Amino acid sequence: MSPARWSRADNGDTLQDEQLSRLRALVMGPALDELNALRNRLDDPTVRAGETSQVIAEAIALRSRRGGELRQALQSSIEEALRISVQRDPHMLANLLFPVIGPAIRKAVASSLTGMLDALNKTLEQSVSVRAVQWRLESWRTGKSFGEIVLLRSLLYRVEQVFLIHKETGLLLGHEVAQSAVVRDADLVSGMLAAIQDFVRDSFAPAEAKDLESIQMGEFQVWVQHGPGALLACVVRGVPPHELGSMIQDRLERIHEQMGAALEDFRGDATPFDAARPILRSCLTGQLEHARRRTPWVLSAAAILLVLAAVTLGYIDFLGQRRWSAYLERLSAEPGIAVTSAQCGIRGCTITGLRDPLAADPNRFLEGSGIAPEKVSARWEPYISPAPQFAAARRLDAHKEAVELQGVFFKTASAQVAPEALWPVANELHLLLEAASAAGRQVNVELSGWTDASGLEAVNAKLGQERADRVASELAALGIPAGRLVSRAGGVSKSGTGGPKDWSRRRVTFRVVPAP
Amino acid sequence: MIHKKICMVGACGVGKTSLVRRFVETIFDSRYQTTIGVKIDKKSIQANGQDVTLVIWDLAGEDDLAQVRASHLRGASGYLLVADGSRKSTLAAALDLERRIRGVLGPIPFILLVNKSDLTDEWEADEALAGIVRLGWPNLRTSAKTGNGVEAAFQQLACRMLGNPGD
Ligand SMILES: Nc1nc2c(ncn2[C@@H]2O[C@H](COP(=O)(O)OP(=O)(O)OP(=O)(O)O)[C@@H](O)[C@H]2O)c(=O)[nH]1
Ligand SMILES: [Mg+2]
């Protein structure tokens, strides 16, 4: 039997039907009503919806406690719903996200800015100017990084006024002024700022483009940040740092966070926005100039003294810097010395570079330079200089070594030597003297005559001298200038491992020494 | 204190700026300096036993070149629709303006001011005005020169904005 037959009484009802239903009523009594009510609940969608609505929250909670299937089942529908919603009105989502998204972005930007500051530090480290020297001094005094000081010094500013402006009406919601700032009627300024914003948007930008962010007016700048419900405008004297923009943005976000509802419900009564006054006041930063303008004379005198002291210090520093650069110049002129980095401050000087072992001692130039040697810490890496005078010196060194490796050997108790045995030595000596004159130096050759441990001491001493004399005269005969040769007795040689009659101890050795 | 933004709209040279000056500074200047963009003024009054500050946006008058900017109208709680009683055409312009403003702001309180009422010799608005009155628009004759009807105009608009059309 179809449900329609139960609920509807057709015009074509037969008597039989009527009787049947009466019978049913008799038989089933009140149960029939209940049955009908139940059927009604199942059939009528509005009733069903009403009932489901009473349990749906609990049902969802129960179901999600049992596992993640519900979430998975709902995911695509919710995504689709979000997509449609954003398509229809992107502003809604943007407005919701406004207080959240700003801080996240700023954090990312801040970290990249820190990186930039580091790079700036490095670049500045290399630059030199009068201002840079002053800043360095300040950086040393305050313990701040040089880059920070440069930023600080070049950015002198003060936020003199803040306006919180209702976006839709352009009406003023809040206004804070730094002490001693000149104030015109804030209501009118607020209105004009709003009007200028409109003007810019209408005139230059399509609807979705960026809003106006700063206006330059003489010595003032007006920095404006836009939120969905309000603008925050700061009147700034001087050159504000870039971070001011993010600071304003942050304050504006906080205001939206705290007063989003009040912004939406605004009907001309600004009293709820008194609660935002602390936030607004916190925008009045950078009071450097302000402090300077109102300094009492005692402080001014102190300041003048400080400046004098700084100037004196600066002068001393200047003299120091002059001496230092003279020293550096002297060093760079010296062959075999290459300065790679040098710094000189109040705390001392450091210098690093390359130095050929043959080059002059850098400390020698400090004498008479006016720089205290103990103030200078130097680090020199050895290197081979290609300068010609060093090449000659190095050649001389090599020949010196070759000569000193030579030896002339003797029979026991003899000072006899065959002239041919001296040819190699004579050849080496010849080359040595040539190299010496090429390097512009005078050298002598010291010949030492040695004996073995056998025999009488007195005889041995005489024998050593004889051996040296003999070799010297033979060498002179081979063309070595006798004046360059100095012979002496060496005594009993300690070289060799053999016994007292070790042959290697009976010899003449050579040493090259600078000529006196 | 409650602040309300109101706008002065109407054709060029009908006396919008003069009405504001009369209202705010109680002076009149017969020299004509056309308004460019917008000029903002304010004055506090009492309406419905309540202090209210009217922030008045005096918009540039419409001509063939420039149309009233919708963005300047945004957020206004009411406006004064100004026509020049000595120039019939400015009334037609007012009719057209009202229709467009209603499109932007919806139905918000306004009052039609037929200005320069001191120029009785050149008056030519009566006929057109009769037609407009039939539309049920609230209207006033004003003169920025004599000050006639000026206070009343702002006063009545304020009362309408604060939710009491009487007064
Ligand atoms: N006689 C007379 N002259 C008026 C009156 N109101 C304004 N004027 C003159 O009309 C001229 C235009 O006045 P404005 O107030 O500048 O007109 P406006 O509507 O602001 O003009 P725009 O800014 O160009 O749209 C001026 O020369 C005024 O002196 C008035 O009530 N009576
Ligand atoms: Mg004007």
PDB file of C-alpha atoms in Angstrom, chain A residues 195-399:
ATOM      1  CA  ALA A 195      40.274  62.140   0.521  1.00  0.00           C
ATOM      2  CA  ILE A 196      43.818  62.047  -0.834  1.00  0.00           C
ATOM      3  CA  GLN A 197      43.762  58.268  -0.592  1.00  0.00           C
ATOM      4  CA  ASP A 198      40.519  58.173  -2.563  1.00  0.00           C
ATOM      5  CA  PHE A 199      41.935  60.576  -5.072  1.00  0.00           C
ATOM      6  CA  VAL A 200      45.039  58.485  -5.663  1.00  0.00           C
ATOM      7  CA  ARG A 201      43.054  55.302  -5.961  1.00  0.00           C
ATOM      8  CA  ASP A 202      40.575  56.847  -8.382  1.00  0.00           C
ATOM      9  CA  SER A 203      43.137  58.650 -10.441  1.00  0.00           C
ATOM     10  CA  PHE A 204      46.054  56.311 -10.820  1.00  0.00           C
ATOM     11  CA  ALA A 205      45.297  52.830  -9.683  1.00  0.00           C
ATOM     12  CA  PRO A 206      42.836  50.166 -10.685  1.00  0.00           C
ATOM     13  CA  ALA A 207      40.582  48.978  -7.888  1.00  0.00           C
ATOM     14  CA  GLU A 208      42.825  46.173  -6.704  1.00  0.00           C
ATOM     15  CA  ALA A 209      46.123  48.029  -6.888  1.00  0.00           C
ATOM     16  CA  LYS A 210      48.277  49.094  -3.991  1.00  0.00           C
ATOM     17  CA  ASP A 211      47.137  51.958  -1.820  1.00  0.00           C
ATOM     18  CA  LEU A 212      49.136  55.087  -1.261  1.00  0.00           C
ATOM     19  CA  GLU A 213      51.786  54.511   1.371  1.00  0.00           C
ATOM     20  CA  SER A 214      53.589  57.763   1.883  1.00  0.00           C
ATOM     21  CA  ILE A 215      53.178  61.415   1.052  1.00  0.00           C
ATOM     22  CA  GLN A 216      56.052  63.881   1.118  1.00  0.00           C
ATOM     23  CA  MET A 217      55.195  67.388   2.291  1.00  0.00           C
ATOM     24  CA  GLY A 218      58.203  69.610   2.846  1.00  0.00           C
ATOM     25  CA  GLU A 219      60.071  68.372   5.869  1.00  0.00           C
ATOM     26  CA  PHE A 220      57.216  66.052   6.748  1.00  0.00           C
ATOM     27  CA  GLN A 221      56.319  62.677   5.452  1.00  0.00           C
ATOM     28  CA  VAL A 222      53.013  61.029   6.018  1.00  0.00           C
ATOM     29  CA  TRP A 223      53.229  57.252   6.171  1.00  0.00           C
ATOM     30  CA  VAL A 224      49.944  55.490   5.682  1.00  0.00           C
ATOM     31  CA  GLN A 225      49.064  51.858   6.177  1.00  0.00           C
ATOM     32  CA  HIS A 226      45.743  50.408   5.103  1.00  0.00           C
ATOM     33  CA  GLY A 227      43.680  47.834   6.874  1.00  0.00           C
ATOM     34  CA  PRO A 228      40.258  46.516   5.951  1.00  0.00           C
ATOM     35  CA  GLY A 229      38.507  48.832   8.438  1.00  0.00           C
ATOM     36  CA  ALA A 230      40.917  51.639   9.142  1.00  0.00           C
ATOM     37  CA  LEU A 231      43.999  53.547   8.035  1.00  0.00           C
ATOM     38  CA  LEU A 232      46.867  54.397  10.303  1.00  0.00           C
ATOM     39  CA  ALA A 233      48.738  57.521   9.257  1.00  0.00           C
ATOM     40  CA  CYS A 234      51.958  58.723  10.873  1.00  0.00           C
ATOM     41  CA  VAL A 235      53.294  62.212  10.328  1.00  0.00           C
ATOM     42  CA  VAL A 236      57.073  61.923  10.404  1.00  0.00           C
ATOM     43  CA  ARG A 237      59.712  64.611  10.540  1.00  0.00           C
ATOM     44  CA  GLY A 238      63.071  63.633   9.049  1.00  0.00           C
ATOM     45  CA  VAL A 239      63.995  60.422   7.350  1.00  0.00           C
ATOM     46  CA  PRO A 240      62.358  57.419   8.945  1.00  0.00           C
ATOM     47  CA  PRO A 241      63.899  53.982   8.653  1.00  0.00           C
ATOM     48  CA  HIS A 242      62.175  51.439   6.523  1.00  0.00           C
ATOM     49  CA  GLU A 243      61.099  49.462   9.575  1.00  0.00           C
ATOM     50  CA  LEU A 244      58.713  52.252  10.494  1.00  0.00           C
ATOM     51  CA  GLY A 245      56.377  50.949   7.815  1.00  0.00           C
ATOM     52  CA  SER A 246      56.241  47.500   9.333  1.00  0.00           C
ATOM     53  CA  MET A 247      55.874  48.993  12.794  1.00  0.00           C
ATOM     54  CA  ILE A 248      52.810  50.953  11.663  1.00  0.00           C
ATOM     55  CA  GLN A 249      51.486  47.878   9.925  1.00  0.00           C
ATOM     56  CA  ASP A 250      51.904  45.861  13.098  1.00  0.00           C
ATOM     57  CA  ARG A 251      50.039  48.425  15.194  1.00  0.00           C
ATOM     58  CA  LEU A 252      47.257  48.549  12.645  1.00  0.00           C
ATOM     59  CA  GLU A 253      46.910  44.796  12.751  1.00  0.00           C
ATOM     60  CA  ARG A 254      46.701  44.857  16.506  1.00  0.00           C
ATOM     61  CA  ILE A 255      43.969  47.482  16.327  1.00  0.00           C
ATOM     62  CA  HIS A 256      42.019  45.348  13.871  1.00  0.00           C
ATOM     63  CA  GLU A 257      42.503  42.364  16.107  1.00  0.00           C
ATOM     64  CA  GLN A 258      41.181  44.150  19.179  1.00  0.00           C
ATOM     65  CA  MET A 259      38.551  46.375  17.609  1.00  0.00           C
ATOM     66  CA  GLY A 260      37.442  44.616  14.457  1.00  0.00           C
ATOM     67  CA  ALA A 261      33.799  44.654  15.544  1.00  0.00           C
ATOM     68  CA  ALA A 262      33.919  48.273  16.665  1.00  0.00           C
ATOM     69  CA  LEU A 263      35.340  49.257  13.277  1.00  0.00           C
ATOM     70  CA  GLU A 264      32.507  47.556  11.502  1.00  0.00           C
ATOM     71  CA  ASP A 265      29.816  49.016  13.754  1.00  0.00           C
ATOM     72  CA  PHE A 266      31.218  52.541  13.744  1.00  0.00           C
ATOM     73  CA  ARG A 267      28.418  55.089  13.414  1.00  0.00           C
ATOM     74  CA  GLY A 268      30.286  58.260  14.267  1.00  0.00           C
ATOM     75  CA  ASP A 269      31.002  57.639  17.929  1.00  0.00           C
ATOM     76  CA  ALA A 270      34.737  57.264  18.439  1.00  0.00           C
ATOM     77  CA  THR A 271      34.681  56.581  22.188  1.00  0.00           C
ATOM     78  CA  PRO A 272      35.245  52.803  21.867  1.00  0.00           C
ATOM     79  CA  PHE A 273      38.547  53.614  20.217  1.00  0.00           C
ATOM     80  CA  ASP A 274      39.937  55.223  23.346  1.00  0.00           C
ATOM     81  CA  ALA A 275      41.034  51.677  24.085  1.00  0.00           C
ATOM     82  CA  ALA A 276      43.452  51.926  21.157  1.00  0.00           C
ATOM     83  CA  ARG A 277      45.233  54.965  22.564  1.00  0.00           C
ATOM     84  CA  PRO A 278      48.172  53.043  24.061  1.00  0.00           C
ATOM     85  CA  ILE A 279      48.780  51.394  20.716  1.00  0.00           C
ATOM     86  CA  LEU A 280      48.648  54.753  18.963  1.00  0.00           C
ATOM     87  CA  ARG A 281      50.992  56.349  21.474  1.00  0.00           C
ATOM     88  CA  SER A 282      53.463  53.535  20.905  1.00  0.00           C
ATOM     89  CA  CYS A 283      53.750  54.787  17.318  1.00  0.00           C
ATOM     90  CA  LEU A 284      55.311  58.063  18.480  1.00  0.00           C
ATOM     91  CA  THR A 285      58.873  56.834  18.231  1.00  0.00           C
ATOM     92  CA  GLY A 286      62.250  58.226  17.294  1.00  0.00           C
ATOM     93  CA  GLN A 287      62.364  61.228  19.640  1.00  0.00           C
ATOM     94  CA  LEU A 288      66.027  62.002  19.043  1.00  0.00           C
ATOM     95  CA  GLU A 289      65.458  65.423  17.531  1.00  0.00           C
ATOM     96  CA  HIS A 290      62.918  66.276  20.124  1.00  0.00           C
ATOM     97  CA  ALA A 291      65.427  65.673  22.917  1.00  0.00           C
ATOM     98  CA  ARG A 292      68.028  67.813  21.212  1.00  0.00           C
ATOM     99  CA  ARG A 293      65.724  70.757  20.682  1.00  0.00           C
ATOM    100  CA  ARG A 294      64.733  71.115  24.313  1.00  0.00           C
ATOM    101  CA  THR A 295      68.057  70.458  26.048  1.00  0.00           C
ATOM    102  CA  PRO A 296      68.645  72.769  29.032  1.00  0.00           C
ATOM    103  CA  TRP A 297      71.893  74.749  28.973  1.00  0.00           C
ATOM    104  CA  VAL A 298      73.717  72.574  31.538  1.00  0.00           C
ATOM    105  CA  LEU A 299      73.214  69.655  29.264  1.00  0.00           C
ATOM    106  CA  SER A 300      74.238  71.763  26.277  1.00  0.00           C
ATOM    107  CA  ALA A 301      77.478  72.695  28.049  1.00  0.00           C
ATOM    108  CA  ALA A 302      78.100  69.055  28.788  1.00  0.00           C
ATOM    109  CA  ALA A 303      77.383  68.292  25.188  1.00  0.00           C
ATOM    110  CA  ILE A 304      79.865  70.964  24.046  1.00  0.00           C
ATOM    111  CA  LEU A 305      82.532  69.511  26.339  1.00  0.00           C
ATOM    112  CA  LEU A 306      81.796  66.106  24.942  1.00  0.00           C
ATOM    113  CA  VAL A 307      82.097  67.421  21.431  1.00  0.00           C
ATOM    114  CA  LEU A 308      85.431  69.082  22.319  1.00  0.00           C
ATOM    115  CA  ALA A 309      86.649  65.838  23.791  1.00  0.00           C
ATOM    116  CA  ALA A 310      85.495  64.009  20.729  1.00  0.00           C
ATOM    117  CA  VAL A 311      87.236  66.534  18.480  1.00  0.00           C
ATOM    118  CA  THR A 312      90.478  66.189  20.470  1.00  0.00           C
ATOM    119  CA  LEU A 313      90.176  62.448  20.380  1.00  0.00           C
ATOM    120  CA  GLY A 314      89.374  62.725  16.729  1.00  0.00           C
ATOM    121  CA  TYR A 315      92.504  64.834  16.160  1.00  0.00           C
ATOM    122  CA  ILE A 316      94.673  62.389  18.048  1.00  0.00           C
ATOM    123  CA  ASP A 317      93.026  59.665  16.105  1.00  0.00           C
ATOM    124  CA  PHE A 318      93.702  61.598  12.913  1.00  0.00           C
ATOM    125  CA  LEU A 319      97.418  61.930  13.741  1.00  0.00           C
ATOM    126  CA  GLY A 320      97.515  58.247  14.578  1.00  0.00           C
ATOM    127  CA  GLN A 321      95.867  57.429  11.295  1.00  0.00           C
ATOM    128  CA  ARG A 322      98.437  59.559   9.430  1.00  0.00           C
ATOM    129  CA  ARG A 323     101.379  57.795  11.062  1.00  0.00           C
ATOM    130  CA  TRP A 324      99.776  54.487  10.402  1.00  0.00           C
ATOM    131  CA  SER A 325      99.294  55.141   6.728  1.00  0.00           C
ATOM    132  CA  ALA A 326     102.902  56.403   6.439  1.00  0.00           C
ATOM    133  CA  TYR A 327     104.059  53.139   7.957  1.00  0.00           C
ATOM    134  CA  LEU A 328     101.879  51.157   5.583  1.00  0.00           C
ATOM    135  CA  GLU A 329     103.261  53.093   2.649  1.00  0.00           C
ATOM    136  CA  ARG A 330     106.816  52.398   3.750  1.00  0.00           C
ATOM    137  CA  LEU A 331     106.001  48.710   4.054  1.00  0.00           C
ATOM    138  CA  SER A 332     104.391  48.471   0.647  1.00  0.00           C
ATOM    139  CA  ALA A 333     107.446  50.121  -0.916  1.00  0.00           C
ATOM    140  CA  GLU A 334     109.657  47.409   0.557  1.00  0.00           C
ATOM    141  CA  PRO A 335     110.308  44.513  -1.834  1.00  0.00           C
ATOM    142  CA  GLY A 336     109.331  41.126  -0.543  1.00  0.00           C
ATOM    143  CA  ILE A 337     106.584  42.541   1.698  1.00  0.00           C
ATOM    144  CA  ALA A 338     102.939  42.600   0.666  1.00  0.00           C
ATOM    145  CA  VAL A 339     100.286  43.956   3.061  1.00  0.00           C
ATOM    146  CA  THR A 340      96.926  42.234   2.619  1.00  0.00           C
ATOM    147  CA  SER A 341      94.944  43.936   5.389  1.00  0.00           C
ATOM    148  CA  ALA A 342      95.595  46.590   7.976  1.00  0.00           C
ATOM    149  CA  GLN A 343      93.456  48.271  10.594  1.00  0.00           C
ATOM    150  CA  CYS A 344      94.261  50.785  13.249  1.00  0.00           C
ATOM    151  CA  GLY A 345      91.907  51.944  15.972  1.00  0.00           C
ATOM    152  CA  ILE A 346      92.079  53.194  19.515  1.00  0.00           C
ATOM    153  CA  ARG A 347      92.540  49.682  20.757  1.00  0.00           C
ATOM    154  CA  GLY A 348      95.560  48.900  18.607  1.00  0.00           C
ATOM    155  CA  CYS A 349      96.628  48.023  15.143  1.00  0.00           C
ATOM    156  CA  THR A 350      96.613  44.754  13.307  1.00  0.00           C
ATOM    157  CA  ILE A 351      98.368  43.975  10.100  1.00  0.00           C
ATOM    158  CA  THR A 352      98.530  40.835   8.051  1.00  0.00           C
ATOM    159  CA  GLY A 353     100.350  40.081   4.848  1.00  0.00           C
ATOM    160  CA  LEU A 354     102.991  38.118   3.000  1.00  0.00           C
ATOM    161  CA  ARG A 355     106.698  38.403   3.573  1.00  0.00           C
ATOM    162  CA  ASP A 356     109.608  36.863   1.728  1.00  0.00           C
ATOM    163  CA  PRO A 357     111.999  35.419   4.326  1.00  0.00           C
ATOM    164  CA  LEU A 358     114.725  37.366   2.584  1.00  0.00           C
ATOM    165  CA  ALA A 359     112.874  40.676   2.920  1.00  0.00           C
ATOM    166  CA  ALA A 360     113.621  43.292   5.575  1.00  0.00           C
ATOM    167  CA  ASP A 361     112.065  42.949   9.027  1.00  0.00           C
ATOM    168  CA  PRO A 362     108.825  44.991   9.061  1.00  0.00           C
ATOM    169  CA  ASN A 363     109.384  45.940  12.700  1.00  0.00           C
ATOM    170  CA  ARG A 364     112.486  47.840  11.635  1.00  0.00           C
ATOM    171  CA  PHE A 365     110.275  50.473   9.994  1.00  0.00           C
ATOM    172  CA  LEU A 366     108.295  50.969  13.202  1.00  0.00           C
ATOM    173  CA  GLU A 367     111.340  52.560  14.800  1.00  0.00           C
ATOM    174  CA  GLY A 368     110.987  56.292  14.457  1.00  0.00           C
ATOM    175  CA  SER A 369     107.513  56.012  12.925  1.00  0.00           C
ATOM    176  CA  GLY A 370     105.817  57.246  16.100  1.00  0.00           C
ATOM    177  CA  ILE A 371     103.886  54.024  16.462  1.00  0.00           C
ATOM    178  CA  ALA A 372     104.499  51.972  19.573  1.00  0.00           C
ATOM    179  CA  PRO A 373     105.642  48.501  18.413  1.00  0.00           C
ATOM    180  CA  GLU A 374     103.677  46.794  21.191  1.00  0.00           C
ATOM    181  CA  LYS A 375     100.460  48.276  19.783  1.00  0.00           C
ATOM    182  CA  VAL A 376     100.965  46.485  16.507  1.00  0.00           C
ATOM    183  CA  SER A 377     100.202  42.843  16.124  1.00  0.00           C
ATOM    184  CA  ALA A 378     101.381  41.436  12.826  1.00  0.00           C
ATOM    185  CA  ARG A 379     100.958  38.145  11.088  1.00  0.00           C
ATOM    186  CA  TRP A 380     103.191  37.432   8.125  1.00  0.00           C
ATOM    187  CA  GLU A 381     102.800  34.427   5.872  1.00  0.00           C
ATOM    188  CA  PRO A 382     106.029  33.401   4.131  1.00  0.00           C
ATOM    189  CA  TYR A 383     106.123  33.581   0.353  1.00  0.00           C
ATOM    190  CA  ILE A 384     108.639  33.672  -2.468  1.00  0.00           C
ATOM    191  CA  SER A 385     108.910  37.137  -3.928  1.00  0.00           C
ATOM    192  CA  PRO A 386     109.684  37.331  -7.642  1.00  0.00           C
ATOM    193  CA  ALA A 387     111.693  40.556  -7.140  1.00  0.00           C
ATOM    194  CA  PRO A 388     115.105  40.231  -8.958  1.00  0.00           C
ATOM    195  CA  GLN A 389     117.251  41.049  -5.920  1.00  0.00           C
ATOM    196  CA  PHE A 390     115.652  38.139  -4.074  1.00  0.00           C
ATOM    197  CA  ALA A 391     116.262  35.781  -6.974  1.00  0.00           C
ATOM    198  CA  ALA A 392     119.979  36.591  -6.863  1.00  0.00           C
ATOM    199  CA  ALA A 393     120.069  36.183  -3.107  1.00  0.00           C
ATOM    200  CA  ARG A 394     118.351  32.851  -3.418  1.00  0.00           C
ATOM    201  CA  ARG A 395     120.906  31.748  -6.028  1.00  0.00           C
ATOM    202  CA  LEU A 396     123.705  32.827  -3.697  1.00  0.00           C
ATOM    203  CA  ASP A 397     122.124  30.749  -0.945  1.00  0.00           C
ATOM    204  CA  ALA A 398     122.043  27.711  -3.178  1.00  0.00           C
ATOM    205  CA  HIS A 399     125.758  28.082  -4.046  1.00  0.00           C
TER     206      HIS A 399
END
